[in-house]
Coordinates of C-alpha atoms and ligand atoms in Angstrom, one line a residue:
X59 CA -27.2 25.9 -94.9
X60 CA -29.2 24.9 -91.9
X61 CA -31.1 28.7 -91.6
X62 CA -32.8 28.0 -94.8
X63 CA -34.6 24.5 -93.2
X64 CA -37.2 26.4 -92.1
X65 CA -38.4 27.6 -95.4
X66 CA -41.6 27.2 -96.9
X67 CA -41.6 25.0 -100.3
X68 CA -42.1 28.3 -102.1
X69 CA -39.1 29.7 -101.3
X70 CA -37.5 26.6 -101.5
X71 CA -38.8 26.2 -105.1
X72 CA -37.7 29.8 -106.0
X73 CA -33.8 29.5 -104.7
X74 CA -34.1 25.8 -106.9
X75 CA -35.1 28.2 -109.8
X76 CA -32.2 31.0 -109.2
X77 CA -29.7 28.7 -108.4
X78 CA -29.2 29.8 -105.1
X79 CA -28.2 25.8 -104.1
X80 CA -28.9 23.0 -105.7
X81 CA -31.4 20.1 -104.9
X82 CA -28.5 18.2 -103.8
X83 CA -27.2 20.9 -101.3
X84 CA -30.9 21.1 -100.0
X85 CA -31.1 17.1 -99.4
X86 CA -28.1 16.9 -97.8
X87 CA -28.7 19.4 -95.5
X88 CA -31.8 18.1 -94.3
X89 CA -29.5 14.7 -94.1
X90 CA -27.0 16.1 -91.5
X91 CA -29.7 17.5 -89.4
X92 CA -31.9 14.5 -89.4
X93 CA -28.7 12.8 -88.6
X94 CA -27.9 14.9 -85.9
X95 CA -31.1 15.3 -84.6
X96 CA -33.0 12.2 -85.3
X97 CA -31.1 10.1 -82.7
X98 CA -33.3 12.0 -79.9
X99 CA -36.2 12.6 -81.4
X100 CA -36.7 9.2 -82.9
X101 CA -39.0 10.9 -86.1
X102 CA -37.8 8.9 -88.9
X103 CA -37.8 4.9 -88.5
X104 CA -35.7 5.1 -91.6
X105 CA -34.0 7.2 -93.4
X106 CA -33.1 7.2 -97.1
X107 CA -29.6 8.3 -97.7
X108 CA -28.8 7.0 -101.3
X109 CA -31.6 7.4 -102.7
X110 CA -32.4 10.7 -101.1
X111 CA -29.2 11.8 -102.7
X112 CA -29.6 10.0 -106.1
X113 CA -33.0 11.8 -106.5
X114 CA -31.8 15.2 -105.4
X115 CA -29.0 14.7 -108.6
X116 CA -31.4 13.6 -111.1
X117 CA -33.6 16.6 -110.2
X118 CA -30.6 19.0 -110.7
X119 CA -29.6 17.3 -113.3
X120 CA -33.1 17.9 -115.1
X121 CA -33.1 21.4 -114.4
X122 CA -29.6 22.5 -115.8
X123 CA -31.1 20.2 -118.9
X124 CA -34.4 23.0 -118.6
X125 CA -36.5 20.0 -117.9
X126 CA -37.4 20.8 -114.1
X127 CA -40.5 19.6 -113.2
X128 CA -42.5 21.8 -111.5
X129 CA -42.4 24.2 -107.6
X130 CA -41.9 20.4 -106.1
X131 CA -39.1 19.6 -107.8
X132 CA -36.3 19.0 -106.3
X133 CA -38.0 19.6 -102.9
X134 CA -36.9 16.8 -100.2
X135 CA -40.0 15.3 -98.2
X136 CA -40.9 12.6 -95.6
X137 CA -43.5 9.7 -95.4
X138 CA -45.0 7.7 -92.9
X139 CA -44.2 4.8 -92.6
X140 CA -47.7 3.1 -93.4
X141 CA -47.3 4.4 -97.0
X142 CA -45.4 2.1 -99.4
X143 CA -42.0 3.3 -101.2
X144 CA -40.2 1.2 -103.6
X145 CA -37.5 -0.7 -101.9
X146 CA -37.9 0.5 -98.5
X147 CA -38.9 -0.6 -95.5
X148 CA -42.7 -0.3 -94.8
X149 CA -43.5 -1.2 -90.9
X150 CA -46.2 0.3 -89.9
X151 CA -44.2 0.5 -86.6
X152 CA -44.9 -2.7 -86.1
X153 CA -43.2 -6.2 -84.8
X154 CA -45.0 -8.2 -87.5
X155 CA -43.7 -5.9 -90.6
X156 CA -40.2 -5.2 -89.3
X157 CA -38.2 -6.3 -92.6
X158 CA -40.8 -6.1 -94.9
X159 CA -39.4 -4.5 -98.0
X160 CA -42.0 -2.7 -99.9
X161 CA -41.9 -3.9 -103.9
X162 CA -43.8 -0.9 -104.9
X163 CA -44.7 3.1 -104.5
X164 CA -48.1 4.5 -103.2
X165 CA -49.7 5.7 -105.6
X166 CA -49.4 9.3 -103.8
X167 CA -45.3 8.4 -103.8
X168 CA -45.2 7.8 -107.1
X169 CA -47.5 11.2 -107.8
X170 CA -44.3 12.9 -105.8
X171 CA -41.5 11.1 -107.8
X172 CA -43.0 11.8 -110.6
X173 CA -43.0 15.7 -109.6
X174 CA -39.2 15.4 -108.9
X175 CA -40.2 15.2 -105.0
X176 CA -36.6 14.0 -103.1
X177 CA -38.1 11.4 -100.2
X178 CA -35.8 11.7 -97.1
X179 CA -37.2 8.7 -95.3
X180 CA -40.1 6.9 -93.6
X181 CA -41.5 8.9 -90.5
X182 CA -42.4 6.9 -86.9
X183 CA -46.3 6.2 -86.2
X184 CA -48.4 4.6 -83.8
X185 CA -48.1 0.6 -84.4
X186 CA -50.5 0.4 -87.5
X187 CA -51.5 4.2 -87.0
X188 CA -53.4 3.4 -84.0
X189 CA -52.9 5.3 -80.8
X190 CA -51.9 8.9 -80.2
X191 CA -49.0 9.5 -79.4
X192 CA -46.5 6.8 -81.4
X193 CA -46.5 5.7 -77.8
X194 CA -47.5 2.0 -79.4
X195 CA -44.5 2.2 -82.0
X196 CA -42.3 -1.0 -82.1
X197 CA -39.5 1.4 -82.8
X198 CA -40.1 3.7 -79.1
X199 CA -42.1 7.0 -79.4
X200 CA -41.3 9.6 -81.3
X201 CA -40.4 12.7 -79.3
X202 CA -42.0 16.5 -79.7
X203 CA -39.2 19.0 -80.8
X204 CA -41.0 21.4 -78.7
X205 CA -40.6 19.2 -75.5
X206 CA -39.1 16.1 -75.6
X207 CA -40.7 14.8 -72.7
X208 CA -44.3 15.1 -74.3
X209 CA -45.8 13.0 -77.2
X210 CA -45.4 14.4 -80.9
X211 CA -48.8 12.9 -80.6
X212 CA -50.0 10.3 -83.4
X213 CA -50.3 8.7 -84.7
X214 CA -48.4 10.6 -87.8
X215 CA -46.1 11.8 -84.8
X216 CA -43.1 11.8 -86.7
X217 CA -44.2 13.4 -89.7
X218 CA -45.5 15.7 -87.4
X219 CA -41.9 15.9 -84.9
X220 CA -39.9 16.2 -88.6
X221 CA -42.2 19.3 -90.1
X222 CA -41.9 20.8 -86.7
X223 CA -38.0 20.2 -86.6
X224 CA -36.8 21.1 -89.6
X225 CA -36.2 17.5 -90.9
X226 CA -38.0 18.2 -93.9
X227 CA -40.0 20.5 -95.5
X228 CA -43.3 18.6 -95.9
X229 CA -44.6 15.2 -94.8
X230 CA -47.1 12.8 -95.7
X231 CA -49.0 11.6 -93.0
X232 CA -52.6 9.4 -92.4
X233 CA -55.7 10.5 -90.7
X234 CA -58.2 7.3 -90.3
X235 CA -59.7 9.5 -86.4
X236 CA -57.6 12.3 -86.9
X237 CA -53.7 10.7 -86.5
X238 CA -52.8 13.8 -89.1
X239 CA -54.6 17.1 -87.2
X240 CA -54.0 15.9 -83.5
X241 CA -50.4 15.9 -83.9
X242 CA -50.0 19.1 -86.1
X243 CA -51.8 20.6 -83.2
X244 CA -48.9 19.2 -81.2
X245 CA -46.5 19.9 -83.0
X246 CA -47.6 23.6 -83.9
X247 CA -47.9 22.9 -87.6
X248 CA -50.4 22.8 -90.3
X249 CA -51.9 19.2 -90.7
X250 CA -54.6 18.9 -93.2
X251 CA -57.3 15.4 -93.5
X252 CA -58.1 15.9 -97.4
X253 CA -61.9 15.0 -98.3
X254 CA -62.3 12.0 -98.6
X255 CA -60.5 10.0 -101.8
X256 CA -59.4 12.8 -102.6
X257 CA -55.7 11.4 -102.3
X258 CA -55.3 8.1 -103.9
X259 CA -55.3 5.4 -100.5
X260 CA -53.1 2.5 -103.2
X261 CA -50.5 1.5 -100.7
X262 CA -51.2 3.0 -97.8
X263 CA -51.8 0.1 -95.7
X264 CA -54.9 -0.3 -94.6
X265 CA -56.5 0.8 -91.0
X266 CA -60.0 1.2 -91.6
X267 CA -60.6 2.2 -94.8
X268 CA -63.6 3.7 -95.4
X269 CA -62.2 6.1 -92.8
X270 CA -58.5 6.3 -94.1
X271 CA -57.0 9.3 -95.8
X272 CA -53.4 10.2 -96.6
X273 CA -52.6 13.9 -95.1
X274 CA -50.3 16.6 -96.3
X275 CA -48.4 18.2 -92.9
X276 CA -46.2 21.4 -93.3
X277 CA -45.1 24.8 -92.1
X278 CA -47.5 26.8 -93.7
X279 CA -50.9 26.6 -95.2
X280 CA -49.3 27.6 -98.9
X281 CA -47.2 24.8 -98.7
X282 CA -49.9 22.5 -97.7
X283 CA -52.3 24.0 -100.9
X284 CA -49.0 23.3 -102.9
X285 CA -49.1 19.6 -102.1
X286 CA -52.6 19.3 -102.4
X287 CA -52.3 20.4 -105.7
X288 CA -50.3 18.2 -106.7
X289 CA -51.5 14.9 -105.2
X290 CA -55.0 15.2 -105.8
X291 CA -55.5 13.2 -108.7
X292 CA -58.1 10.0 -109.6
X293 CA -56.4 7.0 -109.3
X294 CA -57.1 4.1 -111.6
X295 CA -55.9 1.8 -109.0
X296 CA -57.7 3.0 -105.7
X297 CA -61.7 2.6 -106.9
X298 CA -62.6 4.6 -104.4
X299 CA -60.9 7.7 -105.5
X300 CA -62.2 11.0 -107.2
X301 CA -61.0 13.8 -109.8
X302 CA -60.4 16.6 -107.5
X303 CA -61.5 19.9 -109.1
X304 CA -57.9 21.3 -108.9
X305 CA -59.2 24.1 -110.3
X306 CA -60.7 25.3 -107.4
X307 CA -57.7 25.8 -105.3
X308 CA -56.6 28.5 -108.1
X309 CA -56.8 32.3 -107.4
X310 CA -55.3 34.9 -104.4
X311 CA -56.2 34.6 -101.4
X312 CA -59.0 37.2 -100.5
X313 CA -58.3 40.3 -99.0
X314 CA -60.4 39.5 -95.8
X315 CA -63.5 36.9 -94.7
X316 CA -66.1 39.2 -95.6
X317 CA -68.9 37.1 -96.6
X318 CA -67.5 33.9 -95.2
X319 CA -70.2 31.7 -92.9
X320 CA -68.4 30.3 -90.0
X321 CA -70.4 28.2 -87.2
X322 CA -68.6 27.0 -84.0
X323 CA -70.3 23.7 -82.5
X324 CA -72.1 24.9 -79.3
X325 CA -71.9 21.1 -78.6
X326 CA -67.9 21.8 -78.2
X327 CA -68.5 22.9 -74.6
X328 CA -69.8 20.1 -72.8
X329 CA -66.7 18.2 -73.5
X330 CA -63.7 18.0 -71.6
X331 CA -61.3 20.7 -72.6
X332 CA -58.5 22.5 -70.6
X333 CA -59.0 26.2 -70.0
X334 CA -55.8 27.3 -72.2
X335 CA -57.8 25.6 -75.1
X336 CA -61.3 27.1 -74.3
X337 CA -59.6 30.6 -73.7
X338 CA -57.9 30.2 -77.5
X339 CA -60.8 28.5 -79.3
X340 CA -62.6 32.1 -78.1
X341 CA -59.7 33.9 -79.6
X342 CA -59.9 32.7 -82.7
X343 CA -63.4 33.2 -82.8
X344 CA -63.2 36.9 -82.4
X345 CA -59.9 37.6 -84.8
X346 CA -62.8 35.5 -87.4
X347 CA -65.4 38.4 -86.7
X348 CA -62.7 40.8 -87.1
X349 CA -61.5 39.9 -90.3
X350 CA -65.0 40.1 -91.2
X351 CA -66.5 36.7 -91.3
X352 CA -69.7 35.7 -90.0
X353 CA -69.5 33.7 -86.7
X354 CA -72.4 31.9 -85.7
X355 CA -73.5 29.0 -83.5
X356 CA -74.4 25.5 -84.5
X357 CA -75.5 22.8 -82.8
X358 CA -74.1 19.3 -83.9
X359 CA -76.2 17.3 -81.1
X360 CA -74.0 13.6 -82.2
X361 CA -70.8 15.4 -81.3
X362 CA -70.5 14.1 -78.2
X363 CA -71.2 10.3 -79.2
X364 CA -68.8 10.6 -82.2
X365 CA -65.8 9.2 -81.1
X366 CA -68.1 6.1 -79.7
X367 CA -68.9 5.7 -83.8
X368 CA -65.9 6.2 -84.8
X369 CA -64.1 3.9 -82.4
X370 CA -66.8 0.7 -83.2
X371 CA -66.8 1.3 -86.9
X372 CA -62.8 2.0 -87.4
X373 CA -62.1 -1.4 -84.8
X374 CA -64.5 -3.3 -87.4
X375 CA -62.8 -2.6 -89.8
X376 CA -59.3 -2.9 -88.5
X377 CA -60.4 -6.6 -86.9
X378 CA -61.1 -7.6 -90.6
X379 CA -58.4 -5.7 -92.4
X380 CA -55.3 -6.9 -90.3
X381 CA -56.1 -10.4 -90.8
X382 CA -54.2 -10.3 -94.2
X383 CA -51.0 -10.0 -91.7
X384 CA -51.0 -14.1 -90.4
X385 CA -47.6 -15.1 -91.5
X386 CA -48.5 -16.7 -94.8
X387 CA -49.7 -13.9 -96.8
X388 CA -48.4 -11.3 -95.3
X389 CA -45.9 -10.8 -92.0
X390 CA -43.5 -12.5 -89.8
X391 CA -43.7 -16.1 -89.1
X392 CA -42.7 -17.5 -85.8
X393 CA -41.0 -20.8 -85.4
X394 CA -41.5 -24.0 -84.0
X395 CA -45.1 -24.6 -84.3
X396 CA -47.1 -27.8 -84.8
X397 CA -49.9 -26.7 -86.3
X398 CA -51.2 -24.7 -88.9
X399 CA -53.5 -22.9 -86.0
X400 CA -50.6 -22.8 -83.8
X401 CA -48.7 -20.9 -86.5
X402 CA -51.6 -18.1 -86.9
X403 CA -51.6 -18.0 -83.1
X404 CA -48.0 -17.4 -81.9
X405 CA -47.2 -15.2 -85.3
X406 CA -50.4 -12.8 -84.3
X407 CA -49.8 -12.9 -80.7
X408 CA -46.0 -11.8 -81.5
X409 CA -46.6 -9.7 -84.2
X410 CA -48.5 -7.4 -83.1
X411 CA -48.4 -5.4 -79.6
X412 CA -51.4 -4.6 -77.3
X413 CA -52.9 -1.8 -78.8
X414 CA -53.8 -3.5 -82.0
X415 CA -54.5 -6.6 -80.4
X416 CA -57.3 -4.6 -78.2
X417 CA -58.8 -3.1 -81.7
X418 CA -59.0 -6.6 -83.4
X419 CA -60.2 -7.9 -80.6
X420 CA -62.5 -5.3 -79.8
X421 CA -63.6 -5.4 -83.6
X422 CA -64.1 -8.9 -83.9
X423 CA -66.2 -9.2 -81.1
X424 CA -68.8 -6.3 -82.0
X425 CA -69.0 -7.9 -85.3
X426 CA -70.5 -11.2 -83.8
X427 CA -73.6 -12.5 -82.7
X428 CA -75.8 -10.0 -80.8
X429 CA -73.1 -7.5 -80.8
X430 CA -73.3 -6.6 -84.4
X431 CA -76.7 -5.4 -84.4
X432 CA -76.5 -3.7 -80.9
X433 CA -72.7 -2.0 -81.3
X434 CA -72.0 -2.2 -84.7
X435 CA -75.1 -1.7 -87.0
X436 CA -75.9 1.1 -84.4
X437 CA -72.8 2.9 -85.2
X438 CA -73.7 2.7 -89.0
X439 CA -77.0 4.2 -88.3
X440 CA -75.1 7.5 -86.0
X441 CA -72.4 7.7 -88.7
X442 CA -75.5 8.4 -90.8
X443 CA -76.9 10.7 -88.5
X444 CA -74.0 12.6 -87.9
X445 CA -74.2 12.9 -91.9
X446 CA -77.0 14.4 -91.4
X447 CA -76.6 17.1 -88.9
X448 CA -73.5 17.9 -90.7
X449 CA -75.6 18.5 -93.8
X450 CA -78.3 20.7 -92.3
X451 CA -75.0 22.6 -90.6
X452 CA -73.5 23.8 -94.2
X453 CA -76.9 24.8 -95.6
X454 CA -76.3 27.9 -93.0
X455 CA -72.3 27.8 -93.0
X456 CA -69.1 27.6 -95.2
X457 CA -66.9 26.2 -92.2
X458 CA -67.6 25.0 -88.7
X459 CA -64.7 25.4 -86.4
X460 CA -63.7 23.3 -83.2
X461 CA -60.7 22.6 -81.1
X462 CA -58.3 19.9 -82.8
X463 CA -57.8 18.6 -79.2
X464 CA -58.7 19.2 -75.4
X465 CA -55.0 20.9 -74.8
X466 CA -51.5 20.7 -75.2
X467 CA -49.4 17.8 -76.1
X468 CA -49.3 15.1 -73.1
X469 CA -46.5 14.1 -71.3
X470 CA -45.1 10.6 -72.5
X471 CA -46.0 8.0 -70.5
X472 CA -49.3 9.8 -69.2
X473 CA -51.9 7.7 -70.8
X474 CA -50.0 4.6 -71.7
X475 CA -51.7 2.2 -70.0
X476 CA -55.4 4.5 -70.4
X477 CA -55.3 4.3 -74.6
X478 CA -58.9 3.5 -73.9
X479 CA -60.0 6.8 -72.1
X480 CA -57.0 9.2 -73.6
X481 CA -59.4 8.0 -76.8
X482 CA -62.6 8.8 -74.9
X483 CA -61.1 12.5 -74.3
X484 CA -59.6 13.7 -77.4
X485 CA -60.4 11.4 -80.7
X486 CA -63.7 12.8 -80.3
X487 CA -63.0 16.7 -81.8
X488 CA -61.7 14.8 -85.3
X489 CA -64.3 12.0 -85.6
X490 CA -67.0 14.1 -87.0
X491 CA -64.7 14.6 -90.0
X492 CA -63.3 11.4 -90.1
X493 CA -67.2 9.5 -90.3
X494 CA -68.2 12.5 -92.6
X495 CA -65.8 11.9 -95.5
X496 CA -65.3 16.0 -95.4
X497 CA -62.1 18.0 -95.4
X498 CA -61.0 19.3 -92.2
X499 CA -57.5 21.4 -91.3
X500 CA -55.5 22.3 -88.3
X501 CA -53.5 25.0 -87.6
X502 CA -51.8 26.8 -84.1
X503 CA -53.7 29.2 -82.6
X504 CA -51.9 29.5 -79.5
X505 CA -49.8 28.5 -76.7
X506 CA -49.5 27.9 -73.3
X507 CA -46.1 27.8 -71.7
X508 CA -44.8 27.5 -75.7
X509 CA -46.9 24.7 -76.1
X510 CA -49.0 24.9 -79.2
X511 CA -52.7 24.3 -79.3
X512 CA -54.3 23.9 -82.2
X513 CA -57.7 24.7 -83.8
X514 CA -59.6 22.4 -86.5
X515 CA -61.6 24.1 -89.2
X516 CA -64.0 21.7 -91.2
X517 CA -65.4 22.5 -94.8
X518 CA -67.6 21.3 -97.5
X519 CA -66.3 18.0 -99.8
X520 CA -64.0 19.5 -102.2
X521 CA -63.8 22.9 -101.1
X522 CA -60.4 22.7 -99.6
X523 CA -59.8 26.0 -100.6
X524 CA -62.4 28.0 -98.0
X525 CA -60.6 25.8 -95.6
X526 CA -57.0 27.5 -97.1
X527 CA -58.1 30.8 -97.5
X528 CA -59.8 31.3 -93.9
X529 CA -56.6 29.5 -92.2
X530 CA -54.4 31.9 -93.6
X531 CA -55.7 34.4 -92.5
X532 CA -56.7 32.9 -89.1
X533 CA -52.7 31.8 -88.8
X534 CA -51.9 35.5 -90.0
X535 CA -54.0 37.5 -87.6
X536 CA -53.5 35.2 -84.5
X537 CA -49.1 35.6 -85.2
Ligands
LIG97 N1 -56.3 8.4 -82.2 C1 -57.0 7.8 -83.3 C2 -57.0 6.3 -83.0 O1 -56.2 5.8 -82.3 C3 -56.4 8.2 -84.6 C4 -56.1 7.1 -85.5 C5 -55.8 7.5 -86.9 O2 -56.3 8.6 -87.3 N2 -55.0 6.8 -87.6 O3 -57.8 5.6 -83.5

């Protein structure tokens, strides 16, 4: 059974259809690998067994009724482990959530069971999705399939290490800065950031929110439409979510990228990027012009300040967000404390490690006194401008395209005491996304010494479907 891992969901969902195995065969292959494999790689914090294997029966059990559910079901998938799942462990890869049972589904989970999806387990992240490169997990790194002494990178690292690894045939990841794209570059997968509220955010647990997207990470960009399809929906419970026009994402892909506007960011060179990553960003522009798309130049002049925006507004929010977890309401509680403050104090200061401690920090501090209207309310004011120039770049273009990182995945250890500056250097290719709201994709372009490097393609709100159809053929032509 382990050859047919690697298959897209398509294939999968055909084999399902001709009886070729069952749903149950499929899970429990993907079981014995992750078993196998997982040890070392460290991609799944848990992993769900029973009810991996009581899903996989009900969905074969619906299809020799004739009641199968659609191309996902019966199709086993992974979650990170900031999005809620009845009954399971939800720990953000943190200290201060290690037994917290969840008592309810995401709304995006519960989209998934409801399409017969079979959930294999919850997938290692940064602690509270912040970092990149699970390096600030509670639960040790994840490890890159590709090279186990680099970073899957994060923080959706192990969605990202079980795509790449055959662990499972999709994953659900979150991209607040980019935690989704960086690591599919990584990992030499497809990662895609959704527009934004497009995917209900009801139990994903909360980073920054009005940055905060779930992300649909897979093999190929067909599997990663299939998802989208089917997790797109307005949520009653998550206020800030819209009806995606599903619609859109129907019909073939086009024969070529005739007619297709595509700008690259002239901005893009004065940042910091390795030559292997510079030499492929070029590639990919010139297989674009020879499929027959348009490539111009744009010039996005906030690029280079973005990740300074992204990092005040998404600490903000973080400082105010996290302060649910204080060991009454939510999170461990430590002992022996006299006082009520006492009890805030040592449950925060063990809870949580130094990464998120630096964001709160960080956050609470440019939220106060003269700090807010000098850090913070200045960040507001470039997140709009950055609106702006995004705005006046698609009246020219369809899709702007830019590195998903400065180069390869990192070595582990590399930056772990620099979080700070490894921010500074790479968060800043996926902020303008992230502050924008607008969808964004990344796929492997290239490698360098089997590395992968990845390229980012960002589109218009709700038009997820340029982003597919020039990605497919991007992914096509560069193979
Ligand atoms: N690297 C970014 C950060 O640490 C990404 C976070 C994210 O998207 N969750 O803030």
């Amino acid at each position: 059974m382990s050859e047919i891992l690697k298959r897209s969901i398509s294939e999968h969902a055909d084999s399902l259809v001709k009886g070729e195995y069952s749903s149950l065969e499929l899970t429990r292959a993907f079981l014995e690998r992750i078993d196998s494999t997982n040890p070392e790689l460290n991609a799944y914090i848990t992993v769900a067994h029973e009810s991996a294997l009581k899903e996989a029966r009900e969905s074969d059990e619906r299809r020799a009724r004739g009641d199968a559910r659609g191309t996902l079901d019966g199709i086993p998938y992974a979650a990170k482990d900031n999005i809620a799942v009845r009954g399971l462990r939800l720990s953000c890869a943190s200290r201060m959530l290690e037994n917290y049972i969840s008592p309810y589904d995401a709304s995006v989970v519960s989209i998934l069971r409801d399409a017969g999806a079979v959930l294999l387990g919850k997938t290692n992240l940064d602690e509270f999705a912040m970092g990149t490169g699970t390096e600030s997990s509670y639960f040790g790194r994840a490890k890159n399939p590709l090279d186990t002494d680099r970073v899957s990178g994060g923080s959706s690292g192990g969605s990202a290490a079980a795509v790449a690894a055959d662990l499972c045939s999709f994953a659900l990841g979150s991209d607040t800065g980019g935690s989704v794209r960086q690591p599919a570059a990584f990992c030499g997968i497809i990662g895609l950031r959704p527009t934004y509220s497009a995917l209900s955010r009801m139990g994903l647990v909360g980073f920054a929110p009005s940055l905060d997207t779930i992300g649909i990470m897979s093999r190929t960009v067909d599997d990663c439409s299939i998802v989208l399809r089917a997790t797109a929906k307005r949520d009653a419970l998550d206020s800030t979510s819209a009806q995606f026009p599903t619609k859109s994402l129907d019909g073939i892909l086009p024969r070529d990228l005739r007619g297709k506007r595509i700008a690259l960011v002239r901005e893009v060179m004065e940042l910091d990027i390795s030559e292997g990553q510079r030499i492929a960003h070029s590639r990919a522009a010139d297989v674009l012009r020879e499929l027959g798309a348009e490539v111009s130049e744009v010039s996005i002049p906030s690029l280079p300040a973005s990740y300074a925006v992204y990092y005040a507004i998404s600490s903000a929010e973080a400082s105010s967000n996290l302060a649910r977890f204080d060991g009454v309401r939510y999170g461990m509680r430590t002992e022996g404390m006299e006082s009520l403050e006492e009890m805030y104090v040592k449950s925060r200061s063990l809870g949580f490690g130094n990464e998120v401690k630096r964001r709160i920090t960080f956050g609470a501090l440019i939220l106060s006194g003269d700090y807010k209207k000098d850090i913070y309310e200045n960040a507001l004011r470039m997140r709009a401008r950055i609106n702006f120039e995004l705005t006046k770049a698609f009246s020219a273009s369809d899709v702007l395209m830019l590195p998903t990182s400065s180069g390869y995945a990192y070595k582990a250890g590399d930056l772990k005491d620099e979080l700070f500056d490894a921010h500074l250097k790479d968060d800043v290719f996926c902020a303008l996304s992230s502050l924008s709201g607008l969808p964004s994709i990344s796929l492997p372009c290239s490698t360098v010494r089997k590395l992968p490097l990845g390229i980012q393609l960002i589109g218009r709100a709700f038009e997820e479907k340029t982003l597919f159809d020039v990605a497919a053929h991007l992914q096509c032509a560069l193979n």
